Structures are given as C-alpha cells and as structure tokens.
Protein backbone atom coordinates (compact mmCIF):
# COMPACT_ATOMS: atom_id res chain seq x y z
CA UNK A 1 -17.29 164.40 141.53
CA UNK A 2 -18.50 168.07 140.29
CA UNK A 3 -21.45 169.14 140.34
CA UNK A 4 -22.75 170.02 136.40
CA UNK A 5 -23.71 173.40 136.56
CA UNK A 6 -26.24 173.30 134.36
CA UNK A 7 -28.05 170.32 135.98
CA UNK A 8 -28.06 172.13 139.37
CA UNK A 9 -30.24 174.77 137.33
CA UNK A 10 -32.51 172.02 135.21
CA UNK A 11 -33.26 170.85 138.38
CA UNK A 12 -33.65 174.11 140.53
CA UNK A 13 -36.08 174.99 138.18
CA UNK A 14 -37.57 171.94 137.86
CA UNK A 15 -37.98 171.22 141.31
CA UNK A 16 -39.72 175.16 141.89
CA UNK A 17 -43.09 173.02 142.35
CA UNK A 18 -42.68 172.26 144.91
CA UNK A 19 -40.95 175.57 146.97
CA UNK A 20 -39.56 176.33 150.12
CA UNK A 21 -36.40 173.91 149.34
CA UNK A 22 -32.90 175.44 149.16
CA UNK A 23 -29.67 174.25 147.49
CA UNK A 24 -26.46 173.63 149.83
CA UNK A 25 -23.16 172.33 148.00
CA UNK A 26 -21.97 169.18 149.53
CA UNK A 27 -19.22 167.12 149.12
CA UNK A 28 -18.81 168.25 145.82
CA UNK A 29 -22.42 167.86 144.38
CA UNK A 30 -25.40 170.29 145.23
CA UNK A 31 -27.98 168.67 147.62
CA UNK A 32 -31.48 169.73 147.67
CA UNK A 33 -32.67 170.17 151.15
CA UNK A 34 -35.72 170.97 153.64
CA UNK A 35 -36.38 171.28 157.06
CA UNK A 36 -32.73 170.57 156.90
CA UNK A 37 -33.09 167.17 155.40
CA UNK A 38 -31.77 166.22 151.77
CA UNK A 39 -34.71 164.51 149.68
CA UNK A 40 -32.48 165.65 146.38
CA UNK A 41 -28.37 165.97 144.67
CA UNK A 42 -27.25 166.83 141.77
CA UNK A 43 -23.57 164.57 141.32
CA UNK A 44 -22.03 165.61 138.08
CA UNK A 45 -24.73 165.35 135.07
CA UNK A 46 -26.99 163.86 137.11
CA UNK A 47 -30.14 164.76 139.27
CA UNK A 48 -31.02 162.16 141.62
CA UNK A 49 -34.30 161.73 144.28
CA UNK A 50 -33.96 159.43 147.79
CA UNK A 51 -35.10 156.83 147.76
CA UNK A 52 -36.43 153.90 150.14
CA UNK A 53 -38.56 150.60 150.03
CA UNK A 54 -41.26 153.34 149.59
CA UNK A 55 -40.50 154.15 146.16
CA UNK A 56 -37.98 152.15 145.19
CA UNK A 57 -40.49 150.37 142.49
CA UNK A 58 -40.80 153.83 140.86
CA UNK A 59 -36.96 153.68 139.81
CA UNK A 60 -36.07 150.67 139.23
CA UNK A 61 -38.86 149.30 137.21
CA UNK A 62 -37.84 152.33 134.92
CA UNK A 63 -34.44 151.31 134.88
CA UNK A 64 -32.89 153.58 136.32
CA UNK A 65 -29.32 153.95 138.14
CA UNK A 66 -28.39 154.00 142.22
CA UNK A 67 -25.72 156.78 143.27
CA UNK A 68 -22.55 154.39 143.90
CA UNK A 69 -19.51 156.53 143.80
CA UNK A 70 -16.99 153.95 144.47
CA UNK A 71 -19.06 150.96 141.88
CA UNK A 72 -18.94 148.55 144.88
CA UNK A 73 -21.39 147.02 147.39
CA UNK A 74 -24.07 148.87 148.69
CA UNK A 75 -25.12 152.71 147.04
CA UNK A 76 -26.41 155.11 148.79
CA UNK A 77 -30.12 155.57 148.77
CA UNK A 78 -30.42 158.47 145.76
CA UNK A 79 -31.66 156.53 142.33
CA UNK A 80 -31.61 159.21 139.22
CA UNK A 81 -34.94 160.79 137.94
CA UNK A 82 -36.51 159.63 135.35
CA UNK A 83 -36.20 162.22 132.05
CA UNK A 84 -39.91 161.91 131.54
CA UNK A 85 -40.99 162.73 134.94
CA UNK A 86 -38.08 165.55 135.55
CA UNK A 87 -39.41 167.30 132.59
CA UNK A 88 -42.90 167.50 134.47
CA UNK A 89 -43.22 169.43 137.13
CA UNK A 90 -46.13 168.65 138.65
CA UNK A 91 -45.13 165.09 138.54
CA UNK A 92 -41.95 165.20 140.07
CA UNK A 93 -43.25 167.17 142.71
CA UNK A 94 -45.10 164.14 143.13
CA UNK A 95 -42.10 162.55 143.52
CA UNK A 96 -40.25 165.19 145.26
CA UNK A 97 -42.72 165.00 148.52
CA UNK A 98 -41.99 161.59 148.81
CA UNK A 99 -38.38 161.44 149.16
CA UNK A 100 -38.98 164.61 151.28
CA UNK A 101 -40.78 162.50 153.91
CA UNK A 102 -38.50 159.26 153.66
CA UNK A 103 -35.49 162.16 154.69
CA UNK A 104 -37.27 162.97 157.63
CA UNK A 105 -37.98 159.78 158.81
C-alpha cells in the first residue's frame, strides 16, 4: 500500500521537534530515519512508531493497531500513533526518542 502524501507531510511537521531525521521511500511506505535506523513510518494514511516490550503498553493501553500488512500471523514492530500524541509535538518527540532507541538496539 502506498503512503498518503498528506499524512507524510503531517507526520514530518509533527516530528519537527525530534530534528535530524530523514525520510526515505521504502516498499511503498515512507520511513523516518535517524542515523540510518528506521523509527517511524507512514503506510497508507496511518502514522506508525517502532515498538518493543519497553513501550508496547503505551500503545496497547490506548487501543492502537499494529502494522500487519498480511493480516495474518505476527505483524511488524510498528503501531499507530495515538492522535493526542501526534498532535502534541513535545509528547511526540518523547515517543519518537523511545522508538529511535528501540531501532538502535
């Protein structure tokens, strides 16, 4: 599924407080990277951050969806960003830092 340009522009603007990231088209999605490590992406019209056991509860407790392109088996380690987090640049920066640290493990 291709990424939505409006969602990409929104995510880029909201992530501006995180600074020093690049965007790269990958497999039809838009990946957000720092130091060569992907920490976020936009697929279709959904904005995702990278997740592991250290921040999973932040996403599941808010009912967010895991990225699962095949809709079967185990999905990818990316979950949709809660709207209230995406709208608050300072809070999103905190979440993006966690996701970037996960990506660098």
